[in-house]
Coordinates of C-alpha atoms in Angstrom, one line a residue:
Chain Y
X138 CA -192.8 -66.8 -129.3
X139 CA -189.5 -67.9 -127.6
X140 CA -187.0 -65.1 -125.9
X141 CA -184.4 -66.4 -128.6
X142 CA -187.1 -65.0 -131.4
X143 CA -187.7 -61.6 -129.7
X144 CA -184.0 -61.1 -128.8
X145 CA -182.0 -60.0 -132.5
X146 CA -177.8 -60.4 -131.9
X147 CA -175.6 -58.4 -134.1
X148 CA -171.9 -58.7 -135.1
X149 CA -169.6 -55.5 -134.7
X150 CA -165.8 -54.7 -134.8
X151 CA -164.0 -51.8 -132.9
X152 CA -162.4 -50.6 -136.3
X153 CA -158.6 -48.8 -135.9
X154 CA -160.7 -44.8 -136.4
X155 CA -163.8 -45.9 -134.1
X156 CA -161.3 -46.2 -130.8
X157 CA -160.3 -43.5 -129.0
X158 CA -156.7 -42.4 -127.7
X159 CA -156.7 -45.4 -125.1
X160 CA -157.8 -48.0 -127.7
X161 CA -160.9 -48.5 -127.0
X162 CA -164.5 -47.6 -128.8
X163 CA -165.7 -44.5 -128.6
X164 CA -169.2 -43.9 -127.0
X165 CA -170.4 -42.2 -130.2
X166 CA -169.6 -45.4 -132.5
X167 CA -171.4 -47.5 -129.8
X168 CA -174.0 -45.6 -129.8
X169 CA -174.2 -45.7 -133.4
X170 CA -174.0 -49.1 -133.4
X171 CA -176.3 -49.4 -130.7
X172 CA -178.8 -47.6 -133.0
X173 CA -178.1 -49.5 -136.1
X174 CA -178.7 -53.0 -134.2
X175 CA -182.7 -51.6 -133.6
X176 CA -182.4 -50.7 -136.7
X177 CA -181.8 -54.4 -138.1
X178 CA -184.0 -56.0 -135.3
X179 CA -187.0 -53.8 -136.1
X180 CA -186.6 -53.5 -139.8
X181 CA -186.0 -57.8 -139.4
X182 CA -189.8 -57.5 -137.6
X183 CA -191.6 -55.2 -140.0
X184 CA -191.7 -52.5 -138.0
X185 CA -188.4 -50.4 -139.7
X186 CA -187.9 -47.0 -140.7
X187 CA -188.2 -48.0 -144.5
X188 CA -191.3 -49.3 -144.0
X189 CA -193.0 -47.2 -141.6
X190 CA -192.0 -44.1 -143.8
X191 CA -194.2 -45.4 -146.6
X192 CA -196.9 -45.4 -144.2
X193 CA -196.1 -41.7 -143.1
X194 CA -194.3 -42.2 -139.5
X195 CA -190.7 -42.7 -138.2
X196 CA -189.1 -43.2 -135.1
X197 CA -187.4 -40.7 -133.1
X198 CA -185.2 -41.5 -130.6
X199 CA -186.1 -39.7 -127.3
X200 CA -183.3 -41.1 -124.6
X201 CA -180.5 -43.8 -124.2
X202 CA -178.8 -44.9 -121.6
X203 CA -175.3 -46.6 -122.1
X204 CA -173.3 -48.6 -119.1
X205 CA -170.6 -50.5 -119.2
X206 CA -167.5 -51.9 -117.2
X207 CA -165.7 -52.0 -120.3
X208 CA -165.1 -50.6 -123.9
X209 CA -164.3 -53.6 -126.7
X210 CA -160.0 -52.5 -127.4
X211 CA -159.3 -51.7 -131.2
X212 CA -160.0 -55.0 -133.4
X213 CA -161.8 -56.4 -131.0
X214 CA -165.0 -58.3 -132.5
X215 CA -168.3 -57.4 -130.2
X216 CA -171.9 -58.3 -130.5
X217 CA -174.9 -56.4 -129.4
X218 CA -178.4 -58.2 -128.3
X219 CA -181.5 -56.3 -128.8
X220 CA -185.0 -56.6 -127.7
X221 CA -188.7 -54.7 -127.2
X222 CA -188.9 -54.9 -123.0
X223 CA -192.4 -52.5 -123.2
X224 CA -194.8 -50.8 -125.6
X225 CA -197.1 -48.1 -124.6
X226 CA -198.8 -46.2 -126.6
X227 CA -196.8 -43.1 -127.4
X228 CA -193.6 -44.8 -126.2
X229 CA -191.7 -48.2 -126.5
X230 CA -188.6 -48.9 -124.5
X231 CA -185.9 -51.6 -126.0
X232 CA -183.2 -52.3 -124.5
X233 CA -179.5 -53.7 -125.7
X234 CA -177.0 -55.7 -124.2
X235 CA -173.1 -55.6 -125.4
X236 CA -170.8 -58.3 -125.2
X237 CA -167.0 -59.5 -125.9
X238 CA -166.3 -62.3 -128.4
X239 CA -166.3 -64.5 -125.6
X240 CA -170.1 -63.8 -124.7
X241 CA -169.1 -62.0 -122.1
X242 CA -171.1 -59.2 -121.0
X243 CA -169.4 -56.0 -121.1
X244 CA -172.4 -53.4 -120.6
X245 CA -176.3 -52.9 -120.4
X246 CA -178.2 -50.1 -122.6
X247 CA -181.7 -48.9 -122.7
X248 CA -183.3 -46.5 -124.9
X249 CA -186.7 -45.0 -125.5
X250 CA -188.2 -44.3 -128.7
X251 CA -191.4 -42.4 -130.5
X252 CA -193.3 -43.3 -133.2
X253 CA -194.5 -40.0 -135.2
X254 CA -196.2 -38.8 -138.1
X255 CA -193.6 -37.3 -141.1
X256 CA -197.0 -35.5 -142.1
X257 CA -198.0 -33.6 -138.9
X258 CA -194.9 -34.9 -137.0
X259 CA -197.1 -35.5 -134.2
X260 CA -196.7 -38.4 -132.1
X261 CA -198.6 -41.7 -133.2
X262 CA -200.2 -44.0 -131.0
X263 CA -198.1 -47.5 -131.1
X264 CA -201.1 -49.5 -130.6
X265 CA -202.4 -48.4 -133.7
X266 CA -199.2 -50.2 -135.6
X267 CA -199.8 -52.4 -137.9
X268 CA -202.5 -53.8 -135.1
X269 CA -200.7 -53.2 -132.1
X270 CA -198.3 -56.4 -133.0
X271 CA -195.3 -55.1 -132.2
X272 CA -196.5 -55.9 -128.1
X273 CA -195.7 -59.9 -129.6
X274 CA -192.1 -58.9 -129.3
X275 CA -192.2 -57.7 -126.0
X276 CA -189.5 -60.1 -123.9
X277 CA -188.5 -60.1 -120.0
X278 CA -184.9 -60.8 -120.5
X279 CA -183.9 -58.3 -117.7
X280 CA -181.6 -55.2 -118.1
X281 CA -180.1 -54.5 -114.7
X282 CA -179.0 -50.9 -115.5
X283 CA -181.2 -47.7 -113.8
X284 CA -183.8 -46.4 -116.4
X285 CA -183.1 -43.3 -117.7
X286 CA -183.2 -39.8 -114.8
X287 CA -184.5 -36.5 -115.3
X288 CA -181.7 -34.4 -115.7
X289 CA -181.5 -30.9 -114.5
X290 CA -178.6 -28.0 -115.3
X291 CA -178.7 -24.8 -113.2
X292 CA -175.7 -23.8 -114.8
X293 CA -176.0 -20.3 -116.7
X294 CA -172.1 -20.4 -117.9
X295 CA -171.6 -22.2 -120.9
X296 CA -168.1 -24.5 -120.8
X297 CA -167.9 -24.6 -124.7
X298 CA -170.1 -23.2 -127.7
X299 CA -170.7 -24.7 -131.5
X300 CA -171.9 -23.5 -134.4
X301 CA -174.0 -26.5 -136.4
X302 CA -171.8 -27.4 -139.1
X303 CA -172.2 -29.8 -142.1
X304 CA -170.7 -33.3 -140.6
X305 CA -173.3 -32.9 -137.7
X306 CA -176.4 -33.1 -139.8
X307 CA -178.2 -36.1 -140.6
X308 CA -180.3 -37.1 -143.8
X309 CA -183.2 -35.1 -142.0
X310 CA -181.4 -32.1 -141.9
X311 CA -181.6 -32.3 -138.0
X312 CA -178.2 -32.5 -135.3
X313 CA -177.6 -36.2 -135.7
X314 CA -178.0 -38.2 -132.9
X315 CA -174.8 -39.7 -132.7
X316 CA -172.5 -36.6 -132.8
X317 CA -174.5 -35.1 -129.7
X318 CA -172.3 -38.2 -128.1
X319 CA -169.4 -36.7 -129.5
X320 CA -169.7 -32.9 -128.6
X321 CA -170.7 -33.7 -125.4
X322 CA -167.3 -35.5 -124.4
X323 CA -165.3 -33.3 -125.9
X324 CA -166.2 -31.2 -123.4
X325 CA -164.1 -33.0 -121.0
X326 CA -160.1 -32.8 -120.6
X327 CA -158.2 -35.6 -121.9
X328 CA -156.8 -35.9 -118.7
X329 CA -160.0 -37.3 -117.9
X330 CA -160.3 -40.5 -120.6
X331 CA -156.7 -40.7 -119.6
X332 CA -157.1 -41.5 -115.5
X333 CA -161.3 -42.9 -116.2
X334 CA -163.7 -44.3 -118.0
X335 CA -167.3 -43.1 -119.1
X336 CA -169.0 -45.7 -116.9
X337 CA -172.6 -44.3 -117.7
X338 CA -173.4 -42.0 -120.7
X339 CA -177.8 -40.7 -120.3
X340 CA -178.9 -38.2 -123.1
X341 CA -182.1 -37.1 -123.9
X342 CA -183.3 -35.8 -127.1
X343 CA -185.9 -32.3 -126.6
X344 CA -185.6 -30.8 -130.0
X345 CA -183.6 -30.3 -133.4
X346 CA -181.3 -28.4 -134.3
X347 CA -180.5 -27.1 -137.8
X348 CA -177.3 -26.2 -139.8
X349 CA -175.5 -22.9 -138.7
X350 CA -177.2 -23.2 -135.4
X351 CA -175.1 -22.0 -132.1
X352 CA -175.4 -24.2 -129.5
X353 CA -174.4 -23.3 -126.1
X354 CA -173.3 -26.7 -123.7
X355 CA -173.9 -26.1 -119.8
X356 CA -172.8 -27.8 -117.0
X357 CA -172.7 -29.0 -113.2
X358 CA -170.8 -31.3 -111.7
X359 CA -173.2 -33.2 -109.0
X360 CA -171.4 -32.6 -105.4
X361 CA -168.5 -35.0 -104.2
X362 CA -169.4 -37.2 -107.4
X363 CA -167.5 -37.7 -110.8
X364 CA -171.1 -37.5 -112.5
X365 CA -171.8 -34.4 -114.6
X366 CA -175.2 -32.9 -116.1
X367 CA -175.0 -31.3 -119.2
X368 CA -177.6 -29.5 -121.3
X369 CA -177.2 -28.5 -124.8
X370 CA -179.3 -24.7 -125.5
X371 CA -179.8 -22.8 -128.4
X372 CA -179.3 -19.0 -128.3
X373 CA -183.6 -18.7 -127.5
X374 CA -182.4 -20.8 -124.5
X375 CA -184.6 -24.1 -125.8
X376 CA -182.7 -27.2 -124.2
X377 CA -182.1 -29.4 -127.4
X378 CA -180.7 -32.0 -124.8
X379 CA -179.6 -33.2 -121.5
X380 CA -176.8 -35.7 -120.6
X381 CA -175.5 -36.9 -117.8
X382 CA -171.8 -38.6 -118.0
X383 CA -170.5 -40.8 -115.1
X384 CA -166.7 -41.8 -114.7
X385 CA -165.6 -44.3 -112.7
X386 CA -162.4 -46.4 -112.5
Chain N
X183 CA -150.5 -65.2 -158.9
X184 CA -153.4 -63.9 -161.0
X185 CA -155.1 -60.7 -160.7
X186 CA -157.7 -62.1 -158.9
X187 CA -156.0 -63.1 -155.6
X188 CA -154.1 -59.6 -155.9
X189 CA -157.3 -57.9 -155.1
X190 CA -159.1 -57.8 -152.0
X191 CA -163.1 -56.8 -152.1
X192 CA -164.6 -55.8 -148.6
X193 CA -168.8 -55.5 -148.2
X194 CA -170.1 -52.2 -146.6
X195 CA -173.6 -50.4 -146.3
X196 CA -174.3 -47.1 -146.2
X197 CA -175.6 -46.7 -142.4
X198 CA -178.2 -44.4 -141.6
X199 CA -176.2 -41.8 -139.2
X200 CA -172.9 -42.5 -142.2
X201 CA -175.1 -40.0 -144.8
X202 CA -175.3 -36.5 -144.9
X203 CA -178.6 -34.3 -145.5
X204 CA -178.7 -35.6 -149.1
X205 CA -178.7 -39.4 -147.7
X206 CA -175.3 -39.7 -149.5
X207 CA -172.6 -41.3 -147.7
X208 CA -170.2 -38.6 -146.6
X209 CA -167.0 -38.5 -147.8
X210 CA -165.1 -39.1 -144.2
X211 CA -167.1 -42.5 -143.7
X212 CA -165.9 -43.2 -147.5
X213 CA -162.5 -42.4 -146.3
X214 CA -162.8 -44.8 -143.5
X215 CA -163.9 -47.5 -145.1
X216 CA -161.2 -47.1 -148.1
X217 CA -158.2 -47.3 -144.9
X218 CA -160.7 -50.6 -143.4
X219 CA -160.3 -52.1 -146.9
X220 CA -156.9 -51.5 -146.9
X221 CA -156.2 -52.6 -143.5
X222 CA -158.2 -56.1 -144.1
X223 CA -156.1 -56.6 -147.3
X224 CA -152.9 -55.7 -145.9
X225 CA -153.7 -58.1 -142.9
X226 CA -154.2 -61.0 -145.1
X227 CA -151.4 -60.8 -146.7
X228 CA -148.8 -60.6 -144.1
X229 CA -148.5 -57.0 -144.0
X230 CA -151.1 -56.0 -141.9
X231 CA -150.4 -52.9 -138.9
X232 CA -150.7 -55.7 -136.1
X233 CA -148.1 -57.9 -137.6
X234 CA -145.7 -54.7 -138.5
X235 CA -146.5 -53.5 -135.1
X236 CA -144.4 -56.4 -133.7
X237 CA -141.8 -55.7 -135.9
X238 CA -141.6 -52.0 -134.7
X239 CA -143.3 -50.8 -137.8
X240 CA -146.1 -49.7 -138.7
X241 CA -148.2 -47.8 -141.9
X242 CA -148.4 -44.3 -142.5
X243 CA -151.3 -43.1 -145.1
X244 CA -149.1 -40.3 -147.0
X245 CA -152.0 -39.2 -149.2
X246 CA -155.0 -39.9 -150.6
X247 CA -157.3 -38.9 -153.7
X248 CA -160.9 -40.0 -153.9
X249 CA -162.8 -39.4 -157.1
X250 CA -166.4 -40.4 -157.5
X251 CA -169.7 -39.9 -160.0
X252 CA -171.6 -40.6 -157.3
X253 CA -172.2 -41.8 -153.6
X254 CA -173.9 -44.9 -152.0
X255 CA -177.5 -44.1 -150.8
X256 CA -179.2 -44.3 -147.2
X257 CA -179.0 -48.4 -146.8
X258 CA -177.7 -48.8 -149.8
X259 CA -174.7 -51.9 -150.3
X260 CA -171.5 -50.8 -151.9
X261 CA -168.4 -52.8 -152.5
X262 CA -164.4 -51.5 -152.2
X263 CA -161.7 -53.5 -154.3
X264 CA -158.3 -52.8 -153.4
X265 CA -155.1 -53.6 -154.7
X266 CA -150.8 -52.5 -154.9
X267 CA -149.9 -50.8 -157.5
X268 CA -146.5 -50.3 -157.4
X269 CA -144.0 -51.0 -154.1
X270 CA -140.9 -48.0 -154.0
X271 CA -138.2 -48.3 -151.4
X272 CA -140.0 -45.5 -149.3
X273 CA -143.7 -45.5 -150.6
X274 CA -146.0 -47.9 -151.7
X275 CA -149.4 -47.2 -153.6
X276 CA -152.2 -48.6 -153.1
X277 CA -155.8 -48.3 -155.4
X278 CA -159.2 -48.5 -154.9
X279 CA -162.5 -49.0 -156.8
X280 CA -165.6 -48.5 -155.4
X281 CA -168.7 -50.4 -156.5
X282 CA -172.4 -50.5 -156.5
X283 CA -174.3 -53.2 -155.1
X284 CA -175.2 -54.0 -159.0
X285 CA -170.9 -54.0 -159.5
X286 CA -171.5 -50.6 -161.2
X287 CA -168.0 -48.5 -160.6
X288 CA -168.9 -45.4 -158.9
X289 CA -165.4 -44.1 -158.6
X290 CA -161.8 -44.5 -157.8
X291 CA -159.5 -43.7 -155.4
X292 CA -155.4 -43.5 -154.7
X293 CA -153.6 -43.9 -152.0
X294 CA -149.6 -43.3 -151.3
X295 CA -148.4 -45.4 -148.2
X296 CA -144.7 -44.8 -146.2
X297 CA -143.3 -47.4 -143.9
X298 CA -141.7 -46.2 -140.3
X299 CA -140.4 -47.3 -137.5
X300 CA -142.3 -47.0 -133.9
X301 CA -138.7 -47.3 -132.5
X302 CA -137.0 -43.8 -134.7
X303 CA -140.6 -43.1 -136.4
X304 CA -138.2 -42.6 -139.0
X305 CA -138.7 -44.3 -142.9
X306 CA -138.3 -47.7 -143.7
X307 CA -137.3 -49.6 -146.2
X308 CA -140.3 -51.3 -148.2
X309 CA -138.3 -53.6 -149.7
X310 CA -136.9 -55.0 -146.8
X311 CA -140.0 -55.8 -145.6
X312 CA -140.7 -59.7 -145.3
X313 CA -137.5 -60.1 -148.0
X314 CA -139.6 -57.5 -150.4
X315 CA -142.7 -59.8 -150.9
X316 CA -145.1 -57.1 -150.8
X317 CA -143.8 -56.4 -154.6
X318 CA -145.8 -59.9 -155.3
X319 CA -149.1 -58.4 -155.2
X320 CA -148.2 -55.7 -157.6
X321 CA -151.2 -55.4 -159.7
X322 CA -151.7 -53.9 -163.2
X323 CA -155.3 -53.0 -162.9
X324 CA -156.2 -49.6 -164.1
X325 CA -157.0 -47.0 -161.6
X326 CA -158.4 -44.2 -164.3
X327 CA -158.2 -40.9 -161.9
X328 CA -154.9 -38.8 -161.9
X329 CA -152.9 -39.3 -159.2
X330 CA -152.8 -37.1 -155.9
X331 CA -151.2 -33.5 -156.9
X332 CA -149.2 -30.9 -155.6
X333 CA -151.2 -28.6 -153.6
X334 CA -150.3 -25.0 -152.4
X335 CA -152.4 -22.5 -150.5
X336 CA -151.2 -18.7 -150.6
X337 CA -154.1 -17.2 -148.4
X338 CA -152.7 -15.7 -145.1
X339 CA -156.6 -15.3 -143.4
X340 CA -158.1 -18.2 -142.2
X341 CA -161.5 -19.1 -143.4
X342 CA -161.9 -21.0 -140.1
X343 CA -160.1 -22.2 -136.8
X344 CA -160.4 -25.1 -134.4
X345 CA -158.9 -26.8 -131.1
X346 CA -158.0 -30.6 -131.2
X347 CA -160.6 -32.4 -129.3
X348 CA -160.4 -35.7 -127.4
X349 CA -163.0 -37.1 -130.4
X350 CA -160.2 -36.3 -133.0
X351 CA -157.7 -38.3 -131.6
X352 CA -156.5 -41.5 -132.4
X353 CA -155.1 -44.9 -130.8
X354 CA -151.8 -42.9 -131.1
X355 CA -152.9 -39.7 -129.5
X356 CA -152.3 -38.1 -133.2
X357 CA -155.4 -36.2 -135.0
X358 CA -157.2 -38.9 -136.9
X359 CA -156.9 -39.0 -140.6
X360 CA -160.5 -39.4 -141.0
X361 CA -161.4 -36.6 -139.2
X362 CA -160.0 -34.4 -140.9
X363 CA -161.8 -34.9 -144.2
X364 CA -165.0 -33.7 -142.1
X365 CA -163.5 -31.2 -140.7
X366 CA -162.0 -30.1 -144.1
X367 CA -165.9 -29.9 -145.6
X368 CA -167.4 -28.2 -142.7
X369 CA -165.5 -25.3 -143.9
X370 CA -167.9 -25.1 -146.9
X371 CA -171.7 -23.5 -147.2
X372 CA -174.2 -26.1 -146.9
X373 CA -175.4 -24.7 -150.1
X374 CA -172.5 -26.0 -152.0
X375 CA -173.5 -29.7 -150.8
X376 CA -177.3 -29.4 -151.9
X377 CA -176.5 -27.5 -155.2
X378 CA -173.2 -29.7 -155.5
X379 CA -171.6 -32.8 -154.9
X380 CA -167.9 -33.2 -154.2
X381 CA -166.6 -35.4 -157.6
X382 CA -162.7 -35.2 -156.0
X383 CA -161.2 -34.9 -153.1
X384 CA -157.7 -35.1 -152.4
X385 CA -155.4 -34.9 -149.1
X386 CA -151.4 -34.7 -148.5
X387 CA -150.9 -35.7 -144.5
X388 CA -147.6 -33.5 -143.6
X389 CA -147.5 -33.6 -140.2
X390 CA -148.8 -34.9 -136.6
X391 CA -151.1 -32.9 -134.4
X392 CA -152.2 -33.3 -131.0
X393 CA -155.2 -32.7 -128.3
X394 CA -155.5 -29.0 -127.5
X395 CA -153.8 -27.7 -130.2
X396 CA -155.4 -24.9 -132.1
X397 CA -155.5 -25.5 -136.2
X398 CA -156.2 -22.8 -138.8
X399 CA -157.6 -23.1 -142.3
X400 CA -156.5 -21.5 -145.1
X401 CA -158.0 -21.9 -148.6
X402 CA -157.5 -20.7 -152.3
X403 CA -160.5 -21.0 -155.1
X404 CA -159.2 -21.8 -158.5
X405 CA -159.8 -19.5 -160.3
X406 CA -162.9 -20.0 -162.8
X407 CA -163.6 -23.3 -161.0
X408 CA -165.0 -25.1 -158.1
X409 CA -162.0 -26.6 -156.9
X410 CA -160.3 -25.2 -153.4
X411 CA -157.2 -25.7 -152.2
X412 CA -157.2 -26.1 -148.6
X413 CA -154.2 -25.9 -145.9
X414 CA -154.3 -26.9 -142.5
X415 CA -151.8 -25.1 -139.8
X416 CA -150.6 -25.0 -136.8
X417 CA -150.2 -21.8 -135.1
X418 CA -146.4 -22.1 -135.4
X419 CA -147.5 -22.0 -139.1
X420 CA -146.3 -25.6 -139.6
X421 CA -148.8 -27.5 -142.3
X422 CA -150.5 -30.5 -141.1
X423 CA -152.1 -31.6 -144.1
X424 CA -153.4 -30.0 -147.3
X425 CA -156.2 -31.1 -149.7
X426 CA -158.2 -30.4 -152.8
X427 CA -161.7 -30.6 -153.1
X428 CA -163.5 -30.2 -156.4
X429 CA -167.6 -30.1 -156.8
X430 CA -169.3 -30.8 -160.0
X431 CA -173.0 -31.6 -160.9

């Protein structure tokens, strides 16, 4: 199979409520969109959520990994290229790459998924899937952005609080993925999207959360650096998830 | 001109991370892609926000009333027509249907546009526009829901309270119009939305708010029904918006 076949390029637009008060995408819609281009590439490849729930699993996204020396500005059309870079056996890793209208590359994303069981939701072994033949869409186009970290928060002073509200669940009835993106920004003063941009945007996805859920966000700035680490914890104290945010110029 | 070329019809899908717990679309993504439709329609006709943008105009969306038998599912393809209904010196409106992928109507929806200028940000004169050309793509289809209505809120305790965040802010630093439909039905049980769906929703935009600012909401129940008047204020007690929502079965 060539690289063209593995790789799966999708069309996007930075519609006038999906930019931000500078004009340009917010991280949550590119994530989103991010997430809807696997979507299309796996579903494309037989291995989509449709299909895998009539066979009892799903996918759960465990980590992604967003950076970029730009955001497309309001209007602008973008297109995101997907591919499968490894497949173990409880974990794949697929990685994205956005660009302008011009083809020119504007960022570098990598994310980690699960495959598990919607009976026992227990993690499934990939190689077992449908023969192990999602490996034939494994492709070496590189991704020059760091893998994922560990992210650690020492932090026992929470800088903002939510309770779980409607808009944030998804048709699971867990947090949805996307507005973790959201919450976790809005932490930060405007003053900060006003003089920087998110150059690199980590999370990592522990466990759900539920409607009327309080979720406490923690966080430390890393010394002499404009990179934070944030974790998200319930009231037990269970870390829901970390992220780490980088601005840059 | 016929009817035909009057109205514009704009493709969407109902993305995964775009439905709520029920695997409906929610209502804000609904909203958002009614103002796209309109936006695309507008644009093709001359009269789109980047061409009145360098005429020192742009749109204003005055109100809107959205009234539905039932959502798009989880994946599902739906379909918006738009079209002018009528073109006043100040206001314009503008209707919506919103189709199935089988061109089944699901529902309606109204919308009640003003003109200003970027220079006074005062109104402007519709009919001055382009020598009054919008009035060419009046349209006489029927839009069968009642028009937006009057809405007043008596309740002096807020039923909840938040701060403007840098994800509820727009291009033009104002609170986003979309986000405040969310915002608007997190203030409800989650029990209404399993035991419920929202048939109507209405909302009056009044006034501008900004980042930081804290918002209180205020809401009456009809009495004998399950339609609540909502008011949004500032803590001057200025209104920012007010809206109606209505569940059925």
């Amino acid at each position: 199979m060539s690289v063209e076949n593995k790789v799966g390029t999708y069309h996007f637009v930075a519609e006038p409520f999906h930019v931000d008060f500078t004009g340009r995408l917010t991280m949550g819609v590119l994530g989103n969109q991010l997430l809807n281009a696997a979507g299309f590439h796996a579903t494309e490849r037989g291995f989509g959520i449709a299909r895998l729930n009539e066979e009892e699993h799903t996918w759960v996204l465990s980590r992604l990994a967003i950076e970029l020396d730009e955001m497309p500005y309001q209007y602008e059309p973008f297109s995101i290229d997907t591919w499968v870079e490894n497949v173990y056996r409880l974990f794949t890793d697929r990685n994205f790459a956005i660009l302008n209208k011009d083809g020119k590359t504007l960022g570098y994303a990598r994310s980690v998924w699960a495959m598990i069981s919607t009976v026992t939701r227990k993690p499934a072994d990939l190689m077992a899937l449908h023969d192990g033949c999602i490996a034939d869409y494994i492709c070496d186009r590189p991704c020059p952005i760091e893998k994922p970290s560990r992210i650690k928060v020492k932090s026992t002073e929470p800088v903002a609080t939510l309770v779980v509200k409607y808009s944030d669940i998804d048709i699971n009835g867990h947090f949805n993925s996307v507005r973790y993106i959201e919450h976790i920004l809005d932490i930060f003063p405007l003053e900060m999207f006003r003089e920087k941009c998110v150059r690199r945007f980590e999370i990592a996805y522990m466990a759900e959360s539920y409607f009327g859920e309080t979720l406490a966000f923690y966080m430390d700035q890393e010394a002499g650096t404009d990179s934070y680490d944030i974790e998200v914890r319930k009231e037990s104290g269970e870390a829901v998830c970390r992220s780490k945010v980088t601005f840059g110029n």
